[in-house]
Amino acid sequence: MANLLYEKWLDGEGVLVGDGAMGTMLQATGLEPGDAPERLNGENPDAVRSVHEAYLRAGSDVITTNTFGGNSLRLALHDAGDKVFEWNKAGAAAARQAADAQEREVIIAGSVGPTGSLLQPVGDLHFDEAKDDFAEQCAALAEGGVDVILIETMSDLEEVRAAIKGARAVCDLPVFCTMTFDTHGRTMMGTSPEEAVRAVAGFGVQAFGSNCGNGPNEMEEIAGKMFRAPSGFPLIIQANAGVPKMEGNQVVYEAGPERMADHARRCSDLGIRYIGGCCGTTPVHIQAMIEAMKGSGEQGSEES
Amino acid sequence: MSRNQELTEGIIRGDRENVIRLVREDLEAGRGPVPILNEGLSPGMEKLGDQFGRGEVFIPELMAASKAMNAAMEILRPLLEATGVEPLGKVVMGTVKGDMHDIGKNLVCMMLRGAGFDVIDLGVNTSAEQFIEALENSGARILGMSALLTTTMNRMGAIIETIRKASFGEEVGIMVGGAPLDEIFAANIGANGYAKEAPLAVERFKELHAALRP
Ligand code: B1M
């Protein structure tokens, strides 16, 4: 089914606003720390749907499925390697339900995170095994009804390539990708934003960008660097709400809604086409970000 | 380039085959294992460690160098033992319960092995009981724990407390590490050592080992 919001956006219209953290919000609903968040897709899909609903109420155009760790290599660490299909499909379906209850059109991004293993030659994981793992996950996400595949938080270009190949092997959905530039301005494997943009241009993605690992300040620098490499595809920025700090036993993110709102406006002024948050970003942050972007007259869903 | 420089360069470039060849040739020419290690190989790891700390090289370079170092140590270890150089101690390592991050811990393990430690790696998601069992069975008195999540790092204190209650608990030297930790946190939970980066961790482990010896 064609997604009109996506089609218009791809033609150059507007800025998509994403969502924020999922895991921390699920922890409030009884997810054991350390357990696979994807388990809830199977066992408590209502909890997952209600997080999506909170972001939709805040105004998100794109909601991201609770399937970040849903490949078999990662689920196997929780003795759930055989749940890939069930939990990914259920995760997509929970987002689909929340989206279909909206009057406006929204985009469901099927989250695909790293395998957690290092690929050869640095590590032991074979390219084909990674590709097959990603294919298995993407097939389930497609079946559950996502609109795009969002390959997220990657550090290694080889793994990005494996994930894109895996997705392409099982579905025709658009593929977005983000990497995490958290180590001296590069990914932990040493890839710079400019190098990443050039490389993924050759892999064929519909959008590319940076998520997680950085707060708004560093993200704006990364955005600038990505623009320096000619790409031809829309760029994505999803910052953490600043750096996590411990206050007693609580994790507190230092960037409040105002800082994230300011950040969203700057990103949209720069020409970033898909702006969201990551760890520490809540529906309150997203709402503030949308307000700020309205002010600069850029937000996509308000124009149609 | 001198022989030592060739060895050092081989490690820095992570050129495993070349390092193996150079070590074998040196041994055949009658050079002792100690100078090969201390003057040739170790300076390579040290230089690369510094570059890693400055963000000039990244995980792939450090992994390749560690693999080359480990290959050289395979050859040198029996010879070092034969010359009466005492092996560095046994170390039990693991990422703490609830935490699946192991890239940093694996790097530390590799570098410890490269430095001559005997490492018993318990993998990820390791409970206090599993740590105690491994310490008991192996006789190791050095323990390394890694955590990457703020939730799991907060369990390290309780794990240390449980270990201290074991019959041999007070004898164990405990090192902690992982991105969200710092020196103060480590001291507060009763750890005996902390390091921000893998190359520094090797130095701290050596200090712990030296302090343990009667
Ligand atoms: C014993 O003595 C010692 C001494 C020194 C020691 C030591 C022990 N251990 C380490 N060191 C030291 O030496 C090493 C080399 O110098 C260093 O080790 P590090 O481990 O620090 O460094 C490594 C060499 C490279 N760094 C890493 O390997 C970690 C990188 C980041 C991006 C990261 C990765 C790669 C992953 N992740 Co995770 N991940 C992040 C990380 C962000 C970051 N920049 O830290 C972090 C840690 N993750 C986070 C999160 C939230 C999560 N992750 C998760 C999963 C994963 C992947 C599987 C995708 C993957 C792990 C793969 C693997 N096999 O380890 C999930 C948790 C799963 C679980 N239960 O553990 C999940 C919950 C995400 C989710 N929603 O599912 C965040 C934690 C936030 C917090 N406040 O706690 C995070 C900081 C990202 C962020 N938000 O910016 C030193 O610390």
Short mmCIF file of N, CA and C in Angstrom, two decimals, chain A residues 67-189:
data_model
loop_
_atom_site.label_atom_id
_atom_site.label_comp_id
_atom_site.label_asym_id
_atom_site.label_seq_id
_atom_site.Cartn_x
_atom_site.Cartn_y
_atom_site.Cartn_z
N THR A 67 11.71 -3.23 17.79
CA THR A 67 12.33 -4.44 17.24
C THR A 67 13.84 -4.26 17.04
N PHE A 68 14.41 -3.25 17.71
CA PHE A 68 15.82 -2.90 17.53
C PHE A 68 16.75 -4.11 17.72
N GLY A 69 16.48 -4.91 18.73
CA GLY A 69 17.33 -6.07 19.00
C GLY A 69 16.72 -7.37 18.50
N GLY A 70 15.88 -7.27 17.47
CA GLY A 70 15.08 -8.43 17.06
C GLY A 70 15.71 -9.37 16.04
N ASN A 71 17.03 -9.34 15.89
CA ASN A 71 17.65 -10.34 15.00
C ASN A 71 17.99 -11.59 15.80
N SER A 72 18.17 -12.72 15.12
CA SER A 72 18.28 -13.98 15.86
C SER A 72 19.56 -14.05 16.69
N LEU A 73 20.64 -13.40 16.22
CA LEU A 73 21.87 -13.44 17.01
C LEU A 73 21.68 -12.77 18.37
N ARG A 74 20.93 -11.66 18.37
CA ARG A 74 20.73 -10.97 19.66
C ARG A 74 19.68 -11.65 20.50
N LEU A 75 18.60 -12.11 19.87
CA LEU A 75 17.56 -12.77 20.67
C LEU A 75 18.08 -14.07 21.26
N ALA A 76 19.04 -14.70 20.58
CA ALA A 76 19.60 -15.95 21.10
C ALA A 76 20.25 -15.73 22.47
N LEU A 77 20.77 -14.52 22.72
CA LEU A 77 21.37 -14.22 24.03
C LEU A 77 20.32 -14.26 25.14
N HIS A 78 19.05 -14.15 24.75
CA HIS A 78 17.95 -14.24 25.72
C HIS A 78 17.21 -15.57 25.55
N ASP A 79 17.90 -16.55 24.96
CA ASP A 79 17.29 -17.86 24.68
C ASP A 79 16.00 -17.72 23.88
N ALA A 80 15.97 -16.78 22.96
CA ALA A 80 14.75 -16.55 22.19
C ALA A 80 15.08 -16.42 20.70
N GLY A 81 16.12 -17.13 20.28
CA GLY A 81 16.54 -17.07 18.88
C GLY A 81 15.46 -17.54 17.92
N ASP A 82 14.50 -18.32 18.44
CA ASP A 82 13.44 -18.84 17.58
C ASP A 82 12.22 -17.92 17.54
N LYS A 83 12.32 -16.76 18.18
CA LYS A 83 11.16 -15.86 18.26
C LYS A 83 11.22 -14.73 17.23
N VAL A 84 12.21 -14.75 16.36
CA VAL A 84 12.42 -13.62 15.45
C VAL A 84 11.15 -13.26 14.69
N PHE A 85 10.56 -14.25 14.07
CA PHE A 85 9.40 -13.96 13.23
C PHE A 85 8.24 -13.44 14.07
N GLU A 86 7.94 -14.17 15.12
CA GLU A 86 6.79 -13.82 15.96
C GLU A 86 6.90 -12.42 16.57
N TRP A 87 8.04 -12.12 17.18
CA TRP A 87 8.17 -10.85 17.91
C TRP A 87 8.31 -9.66 16.96
N ASN A 88 8.94 -9.87 15.81
CA ASN A 88 9.04 -8.75 14.87
C ASN A 88 7.71 -8.46 14.21
N LYS A 89 7.02 -9.51 13.82
CA LYS A 89 5.71 -9.30 13.20
C LYS A 89 4.75 -8.64 14.20
N ALA A 90 4.80 -9.12 15.45
CA ALA A 90 3.92 -8.55 16.47
C ALA A 90 4.29 -7.09 16.77
N GLY A 91 5.58 -6.80 16.75
CA GLY A 91 6.04 -5.43 16.98
C GLY A 91 5.54 -4.50 15.88
N ALA A 92 5.64 -4.97 14.64
CA ALA A 92 5.14 -4.17 13.52
C ALA A 92 3.63 -3.99 13.62
N ALA A 93 2.95 -5.05 14.02
CA ALA A 93 1.49 -4.99 14.10
C ALA A 93 1.03 -4.01 15.19
N ALA A 94 1.77 -3.96 16.30
CA ALA A 94 1.41 -3.03 17.38
C ALA A 94 1.50 -1.59 16.88
N ALA A 95 2.55 -1.30 16.11
CA ALA A 95 2.70 0.05 15.55
C ALA A 95 1.61 0.31 14.50
N ARG A 96 1.32 -0.71 13.71
CA ARG A 96 0.30 -0.59 12.65
C ARG A 96 -1.05 -0.22 13.27
N GLN A 97 -1.38 -0.90 14.36
CA GLN A 97 -2.66 -0.62 15.03
C GLN A 97 -2.74 0.81 15.51
N ALA A 98 -1.64 1.26 16.14
CA ALA A 98 -1.62 2.64 16.64
C ALA A 98 -1.74 3.62 15.47
N ALA A 99 -1.06 3.32 14.38
CA ALA A 99 -1.05 4.23 13.22
C ALA A 99 -2.42 4.26 12.54
N ASP A 100 -3.02 3.10 12.40
CA ASP A 100 -4.30 3.02 11.68
C ASP A 100 -5.43 3.73 12.43
N ALA A 101 -5.25 3.93 13.73
CA ALA A 101 -6.28 4.62 14.50
C ALA A 101 -6.19 6.14 14.34
N GLN A 102 -5.16 6.60 13.62
CA GLN A 102 -4.98 8.04 13.42
C GLN A 102 -5.75 8.51 12.19
N GLU A 103 -6.18 9.75 12.22
CA GLU A 103 -6.82 10.29 11.02
C GLU A 103 -5.79 10.74 10.00
N ARG A 104 -4.65 11.26 10.51
CA ARG A 104 -3.60 11.68 9.59
C ARG A 104 -2.77 10.46 9.18
N GLU A 105 -2.00 10.64 8.13
CA GLU A 105 -1.16 9.54 7.70
C GLU A 105 0.17 9.58 8.45
N VAL A 106 0.63 8.42 8.89
CA VAL A 106 1.94 8.34 9.55
C VAL A 106 2.76 7.22 8.89
N ILE A 107 4.03 7.23 9.18
CA ILE A 107 4.94 6.24 8.59
C ILE A 107 5.45 5.33 9.70
N ILE A 108 5.41 4.03 9.46
CA ILE A 108 5.95 3.09 10.43
C ILE A 108 7.32 2.63 9.97
N ALA A 109 8.33 2.92 10.79
CA ALA A 109 9.70 2.51 10.48
C ALA A 109 10.01 1.23 11.24
N GLY A 110 10.34 0.19 10.52
CA GLY A 110 10.67 -1.09 11.15
C GLY A 110 12.13 -1.08 11.58
N SER A 111 12.34 -1.03 12.91
CA SER A 111 13.70 -0.87 13.42
C SER A 111 14.51 -2.16 13.32
N VAL A 112 15.72 -2.01 12.76
CA VAL A 112 16.66 -3.12 12.61
C VAL A 112 18.00 -2.65 13.18
N GLY A 113 18.39 -3.20 14.33
CA GLY A 113 19.66 -2.80 14.96
C GLY A 113 20.78 -3.76 14.61
N PRO A 114 21.97 -3.47 15.10
CA PRO A 114 23.13 -4.33 14.80
C PRO A 114 22.97 -5.73 15.39
N THR A 115 23.72 -6.69 14.84
CA THR A 115 23.70 -8.06 15.37
C THR A 115 24.38 -8.13 16.72
N GLY A 116 25.25 -7.15 17.01
CA GLY A 116 26.03 -7.21 18.25
C GLY A 116 27.32 -7.98 18.10
N SER A 117 27.50 -8.65 16.96
CA SER A 117 28.76 -9.35 16.72
C SER A 117 29.57 -8.58 15.69
N LEU A 118 30.88 -8.69 15.77
CA LEU A 118 31.73 -8.00 14.79
C LEU A 118 31.91 -8.89 13.57
N LEU A 119 31.78 -8.28 12.41
CA LEU A 119 31.93 -9.04 11.16
C LEU A 119 33.40 -9.31 10.85
N GLN A 120 33.62 -10.36 10.06
CA GLN A 120 34.97 -10.65 9.57
C GLN A 120 35.44 -9.47 8.72
N PRO A 121 36.68 -9.12 8.62
CA PRO A 121 37.81 -9.80 9.26
C PRO A 121 38.09 -9.34 10.69
N VAL A 122 37.42 -8.28 11.16
CA VAL A 122 37.70 -7.80 12.52
C VAL A 122 37.23 -8.83 13.54
N GLY A 123 35.98 -9.31 13.36
CA GLY A 123 35.43 -10.32 14.26
C GLY A 123 35.25 -11.65 13.53
N ASP A 124 34.29 -12.44 14.02
CA ASP A 124 34.12 -13.79 13.47
C ASP A 124 32.88 -13.95 12.59
N LEU A 125 31.97 -13.00 12.63
CA LEU A 125 30.69 -13.20 11.95
C LEU A 125 30.86 -13.08 10.43
N HIS A 126 30.35 -14.09 9.73
CA HIS A 126 30.43 -14.11 8.27
C HIS A 126 29.37 -13.19 7.67
N PHE A 127 29.74 -12.48 6.61
CA PHE A 127 28.82 -11.55 5.96
C PHE A 127 27.47 -12.20 5.64
N ASP A 128 27.52 -13.40 5.06
CA ASP A 128 26.28 -14.05 4.62
C ASP A 128 25.38 -14.41 5.81
N GLU A 129 26.01 -14.78 6.92
CA GLU A 129 25.20 -15.12 8.09
C GLU A 129 24.47 -13.86 8.59
N ALA A 130 25.20 -12.74 8.62
CA ALA A 130 24.57 -11.48 9.03
C ALA A 130 23.43 -11.13 8.07
N LYS A 131 23.70 -11.24 6.79
CA LYS A 131 22.69 -10.90 5.78
C LYS A 131 21.43 -11.75 5.96
N ASP A 132 21.61 -13.05 6.16
CA ASP A 132 20.46 -13.94 6.34
C ASP A 132 19.66 -13.59 7.60
N ASP A 133 20.39 -13.22 8.66
CA ASP A 133 19.73 -12.81 9.89
C ASP A 133 18.86 -11.58 9.67
N PHE A 134 19.43 -10.61 8.98
CA PHE A 134 18.68 -9.38 8.70
C PHE A 134 17.49 -9.68 7.80
N ALA A 135 17.68 -10.57 6.83
CA ALA A 135 16.60 -10.91 5.90
C ALA A 135 15.42 -11.50 6.68
N GLU A 136 15.75 -12.39 7.61
CA GLU A 136 14.70 -13.05 8.42
C GLU A 136 13.90 -12.00 9.19
N GLN A 137 14.61 -11.05 9.79
CA GLN A 137 13.93 -10.01 10.57
C GLN A 137 13.09 -9.09 9.67
N CYS A 138 13.66 -8.69 8.53
CA CYS A 138 12.96 -7.76 7.64
C CYS A 138 11.70 -8.40 7.05
N ALA A 139 11.77 -9.68 6.77
CA ALA A 139 10.59 -10.37 6.23
C ALA A 139 9.44 -10.30 7.22
N ALA A 140 9.76 -10.49 8.51
CA ALA A 140 8.72 -10.45 9.53
C ALA A 140 8.17 -9.03 9.69
N LEU A 141 9.06 -8.04 9.64
CA LEU A 141 8.61 -6.65 9.76
C LEU A 141 7.70 -6.29 8.59
N ALA A 142 8.07 -6.71 7.40
CA ALA A 142 7.26 -6.42 6.21
C ALA A 142 5.89 -7.06 6.36
N GLU A 143 5.89 -8.30 6.80
CA GLU A 143 4.63 -9.01 6.99
C GLU A 143 3.74 -8.32 8.03
N GLY A 144 4.36 -7.76 9.05
CA GLY A 144 3.60 -7.07 10.09
C GLY A 144 3.11 -5.69 9.66
N GLY A 145 3.57 -5.20 8.52
CA GLY A 145 2.99 -3.98 7.97
C GLY A 145 3.79 -2.70 8.14
N VAL A 146 5.13 -2.77 8.24
CA VAL A 146 5.89 -1.52 8.32
C VAL A 146 5.94 -0.85 6.94
N ASP A 147 6.18 0.47 6.93
CA ASP A 147 6.25 1.22 5.67
C ASP A 147 7.67 1.34 5.14
N VAL A 148 8.61 1.43 6.05
CA VAL A 148 10.02 1.47 5.65
C VAL A 148 10.83 0.60 6.61
N ILE A 149 11.98 0.14 6.13
CA ILE A 149 12.93 -0.55 7.00
C ILE A 149 13.93 0.51 7.47
N LEU A 150 14.13 0.61 8.79
CA LEU A 150 15.09 1.58 9.34
C LEU A 150 16.24 0.83 10.02
N ILE A 151 17.36 0.76 9.30
CA ILE A 151 18.56 0.11 9.84
C ILE A 151 19.27 1.14 10.71
N GLU A 152 19.37 0.86 12.03
CA GLU A 152 19.75 1.92 12.98
C GLU A 152 21.03 1.64 13.75
N THR A 153 21.66 2.73 14.16
CA THR A 153 22.74 2.68 15.17
C THR A 153 23.89 1.79 14.73
N MET A 154 24.20 1.79 13.46
CA MET A 154 25.26 0.92 12.96
C MET A 154 26.63 1.57 13.17
N SER A 155 27.64 0.75 13.31
CA SER A 155 29.01 1.23 13.46
C SER A 155 29.91 0.80 12.31
N ASP A 156 29.51 -0.29 11.65
CA ASP A 156 30.38 -0.93 10.66
C ASP A 156 29.70 -0.91 9.29
N LEU A 157 30.38 -0.35 8.29
CA LEU A 157 29.78 -0.25 6.95
C LEU A 157 29.51 -1.63 6.35
N GLU A 158 30.31 -2.62 6.69
CA GLU A 158 30.06 -3.97 6.17
C GLU A 158 28.72 -4.50 6.70
N GLU A 159 28.46 -4.21 7.98
CA GLU A 159 27.20 -4.67 8.56
C GLU A 159 26.02 -3.91 7.94
N VAL A 160 26.22 -2.63 7.64
CA VAL A 160 25.19 -1.86 6.95
C VAL A 160 24.88 -2.52 5.61
N ARG A 161 25.95 -2.86 4.90
CA ARG A 161 25.77 -3.48 3.58
C ARG A 161 25.02 -4.81 3.71
N ALA A 162 25.37 -5.59 4.74
CA ALA A 162 24.70 -6.88 4.95
C ALA A 162 23.22 -6.66 5.25
N ALA A 163 22.92 -5.64 6.06
CA ALA A 163 21.53 -5.38 6.44
C ALA A 163 20.71 -4.94 5.22
N ILE A 164 21.30 -4.07 4.39
CA ILE A 164 20.58 -3.60 3.21
C ILE A 164 20.34 -4.76 2.25
N LYS A 165 21.36 -5.58 2.06
CA LYS A 165 21.20 -6.76 1.19
C LYS A 165 20.12 -7.69 1.73
N GLY A 166 20.13 -7.87 3.04
CA GLY A 166 19.13 -8.74 3.67
C GLY A 166 17.72 -8.20 3.44
N ALA A 167 17.57 -6.89 3.63
CA ALA A 167 16.25 -6.27 3.45
C ALA A 167 15.81 -6.41 1.99
N ARG A 168 16.71 -6.11 1.09
CA ARG A 168 16.37 -6.17 -0.34
C ARG A 168 16.02 -7.58 -0.81
N ALA A 169 16.58 -8.58 -0.11
CA ALA A 169 16.33 -9.96 -0.52
C ALA A 169 14.90 -10.39 -0.24
N VAL A 170 14.23 -9.71 0.70
CA VAL A 170 12.91 -10.19 1.11
C VAL A 170 11.77 -9.20 0.92
N CYS A 171 12.06 -7.93 0.62
CA CYS A 171 10.96 -6.98 0.45
C CYS A 171 11.36 -5.81 -0.44
N ASP A 172 10.35 -5.08 -0.93
CA ASP A 172 10.61 -3.92 -1.78
C ASP A 172 10.46 -2.61 -1.02
N LEU A 173 10.42 -2.67 0.32
CA LEU A 173 10.19 -1.46 1.09
C LEU A 173 11.38 -0.52 0.98
N PRO A 174 11.12 0.80 1.11
CA PRO A 174 12.23 1.74 1.17
C PRO A 174 13.14 1.40 2.35
N VAL A 175 14.43 1.67 2.21
CA VAL A 175 15.38 1.39 3.29
C VAL A 175 16.05 2.69 3.73
N PHE A 176 15.91 3.01 5.03
CA PHE A 176 16.61 4.12 5.65
C PHE A 176 17.72 3.53 6.51
N CYS A 177 18.74 4.33 6.75
CA CYS A 177 19.83 3.82 7.58
C CYS A 177 20.43 4.94 8.42
N THR A 178 20.79 4.62 9.67
CA THR A 178 21.55 5.57 10.49
C THR A 178 22.76 4.87 11.10
N MET A 179 23.80 5.66 11.34
CA MET A 179 24.98 5.14 12.04
C MET A 179 25.24 6.01 13.27
N THR A 180 26.04 5.47 14.20
CA THR A 180 26.32 6.16 15.45
C THR A 180 27.78 6.63 15.47
N PHE A 181 27.96 7.94 15.49
CA PHE A 181 29.31 8.52 15.42
C PHE A 181 29.72 8.98 16.82
N ASP A 182 30.03 8.02 17.68
CA ASP A 182 30.18 8.35 19.09
C ASP A 182 31.62 8.29 19.59
N THR A 183 32.58 8.04 18.69
CA THR A 183 33.96 7.85 19.12
C THR A 183 34.85 8.88 18.42
N HIS A 184 35.19 9.93 19.10
CA HIS A 184 35.99 11.01 18.50
C HIS A 184 35.37 11.46 17.18
N GLY A 185 34.05 11.56 17.10
CA GLY A 185 33.39 12.04 15.89
C GLY A 185 33.23 11.00 14.80
N ARG A 186 33.67 9.79 15.05
CA ARG A 186 33.52 8.70 14.08
C ARG A 186 32.74 7.55 14.72
N THR A 187 32.40 6.52 13.94
CA THR A 187 31.82 5.33 14.57
C THR A 187 32.94 4.61 15.32
N MET A 188 32.56 3.66 16.17
CA MET A 188 33.61 2.98 16.93
C MET A 188 34.53 2.18 16.01
N MET A 189 34.11 1.93 14.77
CA MET A 189 34.99 1.26 13.82
C MET A 189 35.85 2.26 13.04
#
